[in-house]
C-alpha cells in the first residue's frame, strides 16, 4: 500500500491530500493509512500532516525503498517487484540465487551496500553504503545463449537514458558496457547467465551506478566519477533506479523483437563515445594484453550482434571480445 500512497502524495505535488480521499481510493481504513504514513516517516520521508487538510509529501527519503521504486515504474514496466536489502555480498549473487529458486522475470534486487561487489573477469566493484545504486535484474529471455551478450549493451543504453532523464546529465557508452563521463566510469555492468547450449535459464544484468559518491579512493580517482561529482547535486536514487528500469523496458522489448540490436543500432552509436575515435584494440584482458598484438584503428559503431566495428590498416574488423581503450 506504501507504493500507492507515495504515488498519490507525489501526484498531489505541493497540495495536501486528505486522509479520507486516501482511504476511499485505496479502500482501507484511516488507521491503515496512518500506520503506513508513520512507517514511511520512520523510513525517512518528510510527510506533513495537518488535521483538516491531510497529508503532504515534503521530501523523499535518502534511502533505497522498494515501494518508492515500484511507485515510479510505468504500468507496462518489465520490473515487477523490488527486493531491497541493507547489505549483501553481491546483488548479482542474490538475484542468481532467487532465479535458481524459480523467481520470475522482472524481480530487481537492490542493496545499500555490497560487501563483495563483482566486476568482470574476477575484478571487484567498490560499493560503498548509502551513496550508490547496486542492482541486479532477473531476466528470462527466450533467445539463444550467444545472443544474450547484448543484454549488457541494452542495459548500458538504459542507464545512459535514465541518467539523462532523471539527472539532466549527458553520459556516453564506452563499448561495450561502461557508462562514462569525460572518460571516467560512472557505471559498470556485469551480466551473468545460466544456460544450456540452446536455452537460457536466466540472465542477470548487474548495474553499479556511482550516484552520490563524493570522493573515490586514490586508486580509482583517475578512472571513476559520480553523478554528484559531475553535477554538484544529490540524486534521488529511487527515482533514478525507476528511470533506468523504465528505459530498459523499452530497449529490451525492441531487442527481443528481432533477437539482436538492429532496432537499437542508431541510438547506441549516438551514445558511443568511441565512435569515429581512435581506439586501441587489446586482444585478451587489458591487464595482460600483449603490446605486439595491440592494433590501432577508428571505431565506426557496432554491429547488430553487438561487436565493435574498427577500421584498421588491414580493413574493417569486428571486435567481439577483448577490450578497447578510449
Ligand atoms: P569492470 O571489470 O569493467 O570494472 C571493474 C574495474 O573498475 C575495477 O577493477 C576498478 O578498476 C574499477 N572500479 C571498481 N569499482 C568502481 C566504481 N565504483 N566506479 C568506477 N570504477 C570502479 C564492471 O566491471 C562491472 C561492474 C558491475 C557492478 C554491479 S553492482 C551490482 C551488481 N552486483 C555486483 O556484484 N556487480 C554488479
Tab-separated table of N, CA and C and ligand atoms in Angstrom, residues 89-92 114 116-121 123-127 133-136 177-178 185 188-190 206-208 210 216 220 223-225, ligand 1:
chain	number	residue	atom	x	y	z
A	89	UNK	N	26.346	-9.533	-0.127
A	89	UNK	CA	27.681	-9.688	-0.723
A	89	UNK	C	27.694	-9.075	-2.120
A	90	UNK	N	26.757	-9.554	-2.947
A	90	UNK	CA	26.640	-9.007	-4.304
A	90	UNK	C	25.179	-9.156	-4.732
A	91	UNK	N	24.610	-8.109	-5.297
A	91	UNK	CA	23.204	-8.219	-5.746
A	91	UNK	C	23.091	-9.239	-6.877
A	92	UNK	N	24.159	-9.414	-7.665
A	92	UNK	CA	24.121	-10.431	-8.721
A	92	UNK	C	23.983	-11.827	-8.119
A	114	UNK	N	27.239	-3.385	-0.915
A	114	UNK	CA	27.728	-4.712	-1.301
A	114	UNK	C	29.076	-4.916	-0.631
A	116	UNK	N	30.963	-7.600	-1.344
A	116	UNK	CA	31.844	-8.264	-2.322
A	116	UNK	C	31.315	-7.990	-3.722
A	117	UNK	N	31.195	-6.707	-4.051
A	117	UNK	CA	30.698	-6.308	-5.373
A	117	UNK	C	31.629	-6.841	-6.452
A	118	UNK	N	31.046	-7.362	-7.528
A	118	UNK	CA	31.853	-8.001	-8.567
A	118	UNK	C	31.940	-7.162	-9.836
A	119	UNK	N	33.131	-7.064	-10.392
A	119	UNK	CA	33.305	-6.507	-11.725
A	119	UNK	C	33.427	-7.680	-12.684
A	120	UNK	N	33.857	-7.412	-13.909
A	120	UNK	CA	34.012	-8.502	-14.863
A	120	UNK	C	35.334	-9.217	-14.609
A	121	UNK	N	35.391	-10.458	-15.070
A	121	UNK	CA	36.619	-11.266	-15.031
A	121	UNK	C	37.315	-11.256	-13.681
A	123	UNK	N	37.283	-9.136	-11.338
A	123	UNK	CA	37.644	-7.858	-10.712
A	123	UNK	C	36.587	-7.469	-9.686
A	124	UNK	N	36.935	-6.502	-8.825
A	124	UNK	CA	35.983	-6.078	-7.793
A	124	UNK	C	35.237	-4.821	-8.217
A	125	UNK	N	34.179	-4.511	-7.479
A	125	UNK	CA	33.438	-3.280	-7.737
A	125	UNK	C	33.193	-2.585	-6.404
A	126	UNK	N	33.767	-1.407	-6.224
A	126	UNK	CA	33.618	-0.666	-4.965
A	126	UNK	C	32.160	-0.240	-4.789
A	127	UNK	N	31.561	-0.649	-3.689
A	127	UNK	CA	30.122	-0.424	-3.490
A	127	UNK	C	29.846	0.093	-2.080
A	133	UNK	N	24.057	3.026	-6.434
A	133	UNK	CA	22.976	2.146	-6.883
A	133	UNK	C	23.629	0.830	-7.279
A	134	UNK	N	23.348	-0.183	-6.524
A	134	UNK	CA	23.895	-1.510	-6.814
A	134	UNK	C	22.675	-2.396	-7.015
A	135	UNK	N	22.448	-2.846	-8.245
A	135	UNK	CA	21.198	-3.560	-8.509
A	135	UNK	C	21.351	-4.624	-9.594
A	136	UNK	N	20.496	-5.646	-9.522
A	136	UNK	CA	20.536	-6.750	-10.482
A	136	UNK	C	19.118	-7.181	-10.815
A	177	UNK	N	30.422	-1.897	-22.261
A	177	UNK	CA	29.493	-1.869	-21.128
A	177	UNK	C	29.730	-0.784	-20.093
A	178	UNK	N	30.607	0.162	-20.366
A	178	UNK	CA	30.827	1.207	-19.356
A	178	UNK	C	30.060	2.468	-19.737
A	185	UNK	N	34.493	6.339	-15.517
A	185	UNK	CA	33.354	5.429	-15.357
A	185	UNK	C	32.367	5.923	-14.295
A	188	UNK	N	29.195	0.648	-14.215
A	188	UNK	CA	29.704	-0.584	-14.803
A	188	UNK	C	28.598	-1.626	-14.801
A	189	UNK	N	28.661	-2.521	-15.757
A	189	UNK	CA	27.605	-3.533	-15.872
A	189	UNK	C	28.231	-4.918	-16.028
A	190	UNK	N	27.743	-5.857	-15.279
A	190	UNK	CA	28.202	-7.239	-15.360
A	190	UNK	C	26.970	-8.128	-15.535
A	206	UNK	N	23.811	-6.964	-13.856
A	206	UNK	CA	24.070	-6.264	-12.596
A	206	UNK	C	24.608	-4.884	-12.935
A	207	UNK	N	23.985	-3.882	-12.367
A	207	UNK	CA	24.325	-2.498	-12.728
A	207	UNK	C	24.824	-1.757	-11.496
A	208	UNK	N	26.005	-1.166	-11.602
A	208	UNK	CA	26.527	-0.353	-10.498
A	208	UNK	C	26.643	1.096	-10.951
A	210	UNK	N	27.577	4.974	-9.755
A	210	UNK	CA	28.096	5.869	-8.722
A	210	UNK	C	27.203	7.109	-8.704
A	216	UNK	N	36.506	9.230	-4.327
A	216	UNK	CA	36.903	7.839	-4.552
A	216	UNK	C	38.281	7.591	-3.950
A	220	UNK	N	41.138	4.669	-7.604
A	220	UNK	CA	40.030	4.772	-8.563
A	220	UNK	C	39.818	6.195	-9.073
A	223	UNK	N	39.892	7.155	-12.715
A	223	UNK	CA	39.054	6.478	-13.712
A	223	UNK	C	37.584	6.387	-13.331
A	224	UNK	N	37.237	6.889	-12.131
A	224	UNK	CA	35.838	6.805	-11.698
A	224	UNK	C	35.262	8.190	-11.433
A	225	UNK	N	33.988	8.344	-11.719
A	225	UNK	CA	33.311	9.583	-11.356
A	225	UNK	C	31.898	9.236	-10.881
B	1	LIG	P1	34.767	-3.983	-14.865
B	1	LIG	O1	35.576	-5.214	-14.722
B	1	LIG	O2	34.593	-3.388	-16.224
B	1	LIG	O3	35.287	-2.838	-13.918
B	1	LIG	C1	35.898	-3.131	-12.696
B	1	LIG	C2	37.046	-2.150	-12.527
B	1	LIG	O4	36.519	-0.840	-12.426
B	1	LIG	C3	37.828	-2.410	-11.248
B	1	LIG	O5	38.910	-3.259	-11.472
B	1	LIG	C4	38.269	-0.990	-10.857
B	1	LIG	O6	39.413	-0.614	-11.579
B	1	LIG	C5	37.144	-0.126	-11.376
B	1	LIG	N1	36.139	0.130	-10.340
B	1	LIG	C6	35.843	-0.569	-9.212
B	1	LIG	N2	34.833	-0.008	-8.549
B	1	LIG	C7	34.451	1.072	-9.266
B	1	LIG	C8	33.441	2.045	-9.094
B	1	LIG	N3	32.596	2.043	-8.078
B	1	LIG	N4	33.348	3.015	-10.041
B	1	LIG	C9	34.164	3.065	-11.100
B	1	LIG	N5	35.136	2.161	-11.318
B	1	LIG	C10	35.285	1.170	-10.407
B	1	LIG	C11	32.283	-3.505	-14.355
B	1	LIG	O7	33.364	-4.357	-14.269
B	1	LIG	C12	31.053	-4.225	-13.843
B	1	LIG	C13	30.622	-3.727	-12.507
B	1	LIG	C14	29.263	-4.236	-12.120
B	1	LIG	C15	28.888	-3.834	-10.738
B	1	LIG	C16	27.478	-4.207	-10.415
B	1	LIG	S1	26.932	-3.517	-8.920
B	1	LIG	C17	25.536	-4.509	-8.919
B	1	LIG	C18	25.968	-5.867	-9.404
B	1	LIG	N6	26.446	-6.692	-8.336
B	1	LIG	C19	27.749	-6.981	-8.476
B	1	LIG	O8	28.403	-7.675	-7.678
B	1	LIG	N7	28.228	-6.415	-9.586
B	1	LIG	C20	27.198	-5.695	-10.299
